[in-house]
XYZ file of N, CA and C in Angstrom:
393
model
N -80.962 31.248 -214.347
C -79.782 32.075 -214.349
C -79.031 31.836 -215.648
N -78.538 33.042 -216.523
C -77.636 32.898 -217.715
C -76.597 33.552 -217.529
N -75.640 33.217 -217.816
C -74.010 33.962 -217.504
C -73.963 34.511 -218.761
N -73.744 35.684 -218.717
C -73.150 36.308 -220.192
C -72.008 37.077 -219.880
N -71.052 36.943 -221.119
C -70.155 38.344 -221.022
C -70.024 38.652 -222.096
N -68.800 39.947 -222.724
C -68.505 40.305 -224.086
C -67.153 39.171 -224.807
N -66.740 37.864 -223.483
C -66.121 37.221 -224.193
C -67.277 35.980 -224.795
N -68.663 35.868 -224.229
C -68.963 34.587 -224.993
C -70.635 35.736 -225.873
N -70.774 36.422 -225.844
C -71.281 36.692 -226.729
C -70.474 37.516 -227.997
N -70.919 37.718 -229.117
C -70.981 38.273 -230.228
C -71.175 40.023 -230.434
N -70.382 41.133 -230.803
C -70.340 42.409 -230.754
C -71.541 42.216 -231.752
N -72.432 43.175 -231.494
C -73.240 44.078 -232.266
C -72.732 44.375 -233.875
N -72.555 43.654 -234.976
C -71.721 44.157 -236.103
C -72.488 45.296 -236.631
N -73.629 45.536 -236.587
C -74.606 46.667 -237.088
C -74.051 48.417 -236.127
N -73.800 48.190 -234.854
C -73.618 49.505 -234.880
C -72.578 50.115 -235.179
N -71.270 49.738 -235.772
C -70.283 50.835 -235.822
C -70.465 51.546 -236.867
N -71.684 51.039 -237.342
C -71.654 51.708 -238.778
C -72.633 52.943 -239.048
N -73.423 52.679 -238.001
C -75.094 53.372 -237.752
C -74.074 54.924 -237.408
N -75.080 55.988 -238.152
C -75.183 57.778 -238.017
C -74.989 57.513 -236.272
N -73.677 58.653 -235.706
C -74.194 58.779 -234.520
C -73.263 57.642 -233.423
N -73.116 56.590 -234.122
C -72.527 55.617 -233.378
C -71.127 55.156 -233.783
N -70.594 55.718 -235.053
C -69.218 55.160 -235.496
C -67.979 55.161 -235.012
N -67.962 53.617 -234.968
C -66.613 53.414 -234.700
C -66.527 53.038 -232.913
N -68.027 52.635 -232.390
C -67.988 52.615 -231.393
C -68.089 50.623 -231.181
N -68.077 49.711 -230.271
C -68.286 48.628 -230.056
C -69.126 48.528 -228.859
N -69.985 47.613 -229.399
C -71.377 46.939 -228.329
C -71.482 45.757 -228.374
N -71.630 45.825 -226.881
C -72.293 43.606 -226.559
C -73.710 43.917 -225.894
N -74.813 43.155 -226.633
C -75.921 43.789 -225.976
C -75.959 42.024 -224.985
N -75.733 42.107 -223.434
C -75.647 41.438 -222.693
C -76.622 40.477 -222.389
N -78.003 41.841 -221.619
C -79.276 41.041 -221.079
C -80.367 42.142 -221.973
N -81.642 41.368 -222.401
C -82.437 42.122 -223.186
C -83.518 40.585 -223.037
N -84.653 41.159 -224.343
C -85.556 40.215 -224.426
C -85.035 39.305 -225.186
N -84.328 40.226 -226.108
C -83.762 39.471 -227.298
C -82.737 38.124 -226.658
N -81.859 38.811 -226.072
C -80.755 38.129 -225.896
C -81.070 36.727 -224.586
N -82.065 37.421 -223.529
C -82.325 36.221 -221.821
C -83.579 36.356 -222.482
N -84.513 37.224 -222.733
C -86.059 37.315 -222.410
C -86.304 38.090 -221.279
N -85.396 39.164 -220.819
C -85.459 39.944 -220.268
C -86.781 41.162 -220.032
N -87.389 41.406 -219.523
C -89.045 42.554 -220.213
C -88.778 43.664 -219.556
N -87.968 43.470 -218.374
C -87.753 45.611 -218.014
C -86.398 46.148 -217.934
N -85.642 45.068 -218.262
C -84.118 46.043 -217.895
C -83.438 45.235 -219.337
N -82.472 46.220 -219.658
C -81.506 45.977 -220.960
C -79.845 46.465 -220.292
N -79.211 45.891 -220.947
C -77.527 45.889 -220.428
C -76.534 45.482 -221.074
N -75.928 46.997 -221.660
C -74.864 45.985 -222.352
C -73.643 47.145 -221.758
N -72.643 46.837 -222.841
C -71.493 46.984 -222.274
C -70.546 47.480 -223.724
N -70.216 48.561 -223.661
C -69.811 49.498 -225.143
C -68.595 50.511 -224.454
N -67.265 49.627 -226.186
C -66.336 50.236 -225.864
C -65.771 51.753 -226.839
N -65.442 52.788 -226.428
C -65.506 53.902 -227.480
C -63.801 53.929 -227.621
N -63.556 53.858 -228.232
C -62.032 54.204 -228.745
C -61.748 55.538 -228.756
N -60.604 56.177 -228.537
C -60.348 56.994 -228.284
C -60.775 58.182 -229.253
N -61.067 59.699 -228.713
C -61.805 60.416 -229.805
C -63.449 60.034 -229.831
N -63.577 58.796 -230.058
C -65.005 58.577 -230.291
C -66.053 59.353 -229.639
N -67.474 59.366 -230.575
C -68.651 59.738 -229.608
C -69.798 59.614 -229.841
N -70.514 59.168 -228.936
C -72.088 58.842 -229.150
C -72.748 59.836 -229.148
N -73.388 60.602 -230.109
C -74.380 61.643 -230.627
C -75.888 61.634 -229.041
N -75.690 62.865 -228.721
C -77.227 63.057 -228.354
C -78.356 62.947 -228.755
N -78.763 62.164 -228.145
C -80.100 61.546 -227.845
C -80.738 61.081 -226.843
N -81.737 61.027 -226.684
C -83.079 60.451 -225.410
C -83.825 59.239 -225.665
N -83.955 58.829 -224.833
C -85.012 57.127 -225.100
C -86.268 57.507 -224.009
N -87.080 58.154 -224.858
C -88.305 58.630 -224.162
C -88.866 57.481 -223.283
N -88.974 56.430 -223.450
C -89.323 55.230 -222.633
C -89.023 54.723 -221.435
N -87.368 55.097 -221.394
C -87.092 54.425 -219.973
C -86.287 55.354 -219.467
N -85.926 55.020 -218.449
C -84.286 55.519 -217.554
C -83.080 54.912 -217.789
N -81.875 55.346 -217.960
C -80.931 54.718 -218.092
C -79.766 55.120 -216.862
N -78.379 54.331 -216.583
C -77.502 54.665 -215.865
C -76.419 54.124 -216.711
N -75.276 55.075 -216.854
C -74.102 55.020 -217.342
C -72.853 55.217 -216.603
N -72.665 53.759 -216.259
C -71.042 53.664 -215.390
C -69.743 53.354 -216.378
N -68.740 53.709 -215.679
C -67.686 53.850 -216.573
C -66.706 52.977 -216.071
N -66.480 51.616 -216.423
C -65.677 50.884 -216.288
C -64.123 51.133 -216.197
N -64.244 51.867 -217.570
C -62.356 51.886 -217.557
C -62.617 52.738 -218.499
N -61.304 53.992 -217.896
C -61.494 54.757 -218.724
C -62.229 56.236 -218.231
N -62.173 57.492 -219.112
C -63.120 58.553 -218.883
C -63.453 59.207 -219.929
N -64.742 60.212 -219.503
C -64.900 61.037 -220.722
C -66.012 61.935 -220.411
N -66.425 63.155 -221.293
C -67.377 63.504 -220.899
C -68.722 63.268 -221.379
N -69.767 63.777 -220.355
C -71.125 63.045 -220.159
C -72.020 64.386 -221.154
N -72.399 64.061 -222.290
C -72.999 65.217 -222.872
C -74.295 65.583 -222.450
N -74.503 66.392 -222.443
C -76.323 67.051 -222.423
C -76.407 68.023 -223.058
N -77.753 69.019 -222.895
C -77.937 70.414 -223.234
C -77.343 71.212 -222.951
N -76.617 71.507 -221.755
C -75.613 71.931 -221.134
C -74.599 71.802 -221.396
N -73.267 72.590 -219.847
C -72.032 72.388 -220.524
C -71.751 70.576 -220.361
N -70.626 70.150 -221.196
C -70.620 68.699 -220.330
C -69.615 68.473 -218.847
N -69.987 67.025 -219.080
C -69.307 66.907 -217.242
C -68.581 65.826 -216.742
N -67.858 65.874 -216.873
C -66.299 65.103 -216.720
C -67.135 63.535 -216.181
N -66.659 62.605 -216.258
C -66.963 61.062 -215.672
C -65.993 60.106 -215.983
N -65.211 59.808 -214.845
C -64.183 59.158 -214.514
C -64.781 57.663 -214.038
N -63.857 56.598 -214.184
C -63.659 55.120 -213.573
C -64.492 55.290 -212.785
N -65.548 54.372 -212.377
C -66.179 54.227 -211.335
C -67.156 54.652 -210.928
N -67.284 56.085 -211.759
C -68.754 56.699 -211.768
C -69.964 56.623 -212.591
N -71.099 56.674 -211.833
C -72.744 56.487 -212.765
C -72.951 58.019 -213.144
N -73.652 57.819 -213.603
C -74.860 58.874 -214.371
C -76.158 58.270 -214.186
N -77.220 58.976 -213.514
C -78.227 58.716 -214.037
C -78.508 59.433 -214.813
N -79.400 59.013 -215.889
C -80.262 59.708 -216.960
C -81.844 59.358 -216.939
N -82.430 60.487 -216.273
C -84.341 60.393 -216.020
C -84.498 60.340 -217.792
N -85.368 59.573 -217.756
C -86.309 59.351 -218.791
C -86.512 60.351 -219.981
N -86.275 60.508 -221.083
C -86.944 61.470 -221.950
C -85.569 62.488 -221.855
N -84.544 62.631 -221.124
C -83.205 63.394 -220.961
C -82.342 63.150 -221.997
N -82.258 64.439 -222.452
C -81.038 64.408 -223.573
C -79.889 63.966 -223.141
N -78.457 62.900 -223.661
C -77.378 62.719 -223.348
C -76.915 61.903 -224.576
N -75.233 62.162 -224.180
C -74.910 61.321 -225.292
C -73.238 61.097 -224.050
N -72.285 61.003 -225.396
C -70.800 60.094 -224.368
C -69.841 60.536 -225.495
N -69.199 61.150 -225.129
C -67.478 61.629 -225.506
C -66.281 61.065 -225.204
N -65.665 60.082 -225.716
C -64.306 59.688 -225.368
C -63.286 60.578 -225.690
N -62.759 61.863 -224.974
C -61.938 62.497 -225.109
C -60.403 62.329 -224.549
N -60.439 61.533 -224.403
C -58.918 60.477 -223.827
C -58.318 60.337 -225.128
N -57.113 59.496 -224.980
C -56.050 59.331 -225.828
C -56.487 57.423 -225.485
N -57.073 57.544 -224.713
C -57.431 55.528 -224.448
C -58.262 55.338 -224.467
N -58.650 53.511 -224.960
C -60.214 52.959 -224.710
C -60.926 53.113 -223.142
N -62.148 54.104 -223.802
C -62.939 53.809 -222.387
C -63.906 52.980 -222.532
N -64.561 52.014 -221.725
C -65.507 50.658 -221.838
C -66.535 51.349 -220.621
N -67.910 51.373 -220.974
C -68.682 51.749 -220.420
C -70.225 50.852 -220.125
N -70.463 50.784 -219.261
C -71.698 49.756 -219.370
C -73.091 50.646 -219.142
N -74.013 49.961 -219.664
C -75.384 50.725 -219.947
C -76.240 49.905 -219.216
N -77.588 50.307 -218.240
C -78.482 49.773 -217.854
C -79.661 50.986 -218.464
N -80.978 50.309 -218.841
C -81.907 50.804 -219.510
C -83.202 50.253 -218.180
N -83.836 50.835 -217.396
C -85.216 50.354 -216.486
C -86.083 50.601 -217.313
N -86.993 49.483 -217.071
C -88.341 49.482 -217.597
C -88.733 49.238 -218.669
N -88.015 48.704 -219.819
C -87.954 48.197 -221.210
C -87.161 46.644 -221.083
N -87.437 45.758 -221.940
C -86.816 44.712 -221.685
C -86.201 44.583 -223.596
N -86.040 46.190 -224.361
C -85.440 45.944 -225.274
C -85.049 47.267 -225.653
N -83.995 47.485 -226.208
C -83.568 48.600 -226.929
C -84.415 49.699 -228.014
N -85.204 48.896 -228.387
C -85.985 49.353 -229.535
C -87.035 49.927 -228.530
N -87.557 49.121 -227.266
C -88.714 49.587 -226.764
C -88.246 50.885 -226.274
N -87.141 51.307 -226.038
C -86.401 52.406 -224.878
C -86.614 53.508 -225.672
N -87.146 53.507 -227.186
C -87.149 54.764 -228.295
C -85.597 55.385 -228.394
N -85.308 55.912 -229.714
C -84.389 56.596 -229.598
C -84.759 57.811 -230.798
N -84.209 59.200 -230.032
C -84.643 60.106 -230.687
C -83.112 61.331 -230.754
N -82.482 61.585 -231.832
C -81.574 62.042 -232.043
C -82.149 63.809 -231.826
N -81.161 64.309 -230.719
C -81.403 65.660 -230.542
C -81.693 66.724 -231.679
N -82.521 67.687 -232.032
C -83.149 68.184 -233.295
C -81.831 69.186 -233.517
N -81.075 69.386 -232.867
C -80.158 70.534 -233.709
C -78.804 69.452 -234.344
N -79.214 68.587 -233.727
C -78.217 67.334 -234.682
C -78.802 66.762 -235.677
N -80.049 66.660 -236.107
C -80.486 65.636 -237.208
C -80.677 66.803 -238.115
């Protein structure tokens, strides 16, 4: 058993800077990298207000996106769709999505990835009318 949180680990300094991700904050929690984790990844990413994570898919796995604190909307191909405190998303495999902080406040959102035990394994592929 390893206890982690975003007070004793270290933010991600690489993504606020990455196309797609600015200005956003990440603790990558459980992974291979981080426990030796091999099918599930988890972290926990805060978007400041305005912010937004660009569409994209991780052909590899499934993901679920709960919303700690905070709301915003849930992007896809479609129109988007409101997600308040407390609610998941699933996202099937290979599904376009991304995350909109359209609030005036920090929303903190946590990420579970099945079936990859790393970020990199989960693929990431930026939607083609965005790249």
């Amino acid at each position: 058993m390893e206890k982690r949180s975003t007070q004793t680990v270290a933010e991600d300094p690489t993504v606020a800077g990455r196309p797609g991700w600015e200005g956003l904050h990440v603790w990558w929690l459980v992974g291979n990298r981080e426990t030796g984790a091999r099918t599930i990844v988890f972290n926990v990413t805060e978007f400041p207000a305005g912010k937004v994570h660009e569409i994209h898919r991780h052909p590899n796995c499934e993901e679920a996106l709960y919303i700690l604190r905070g709301s915003g909307l849930h992007l896809s191909e479609s129109e988007p769709v409101r997600q308040n405190e407390g609610e998941v998303v699933f996202i099937e495999q290979g599904e376009w999505h991304g995350f909109m902080n359209d609030s005036d406040a920090l929303t903190t959102v946590i990420a579970v990835f099945g079936g990859v035990g790393s970020y990199e394994e989960a693929g990431y592929e930026v939607h083609p009318t965005l790249s």
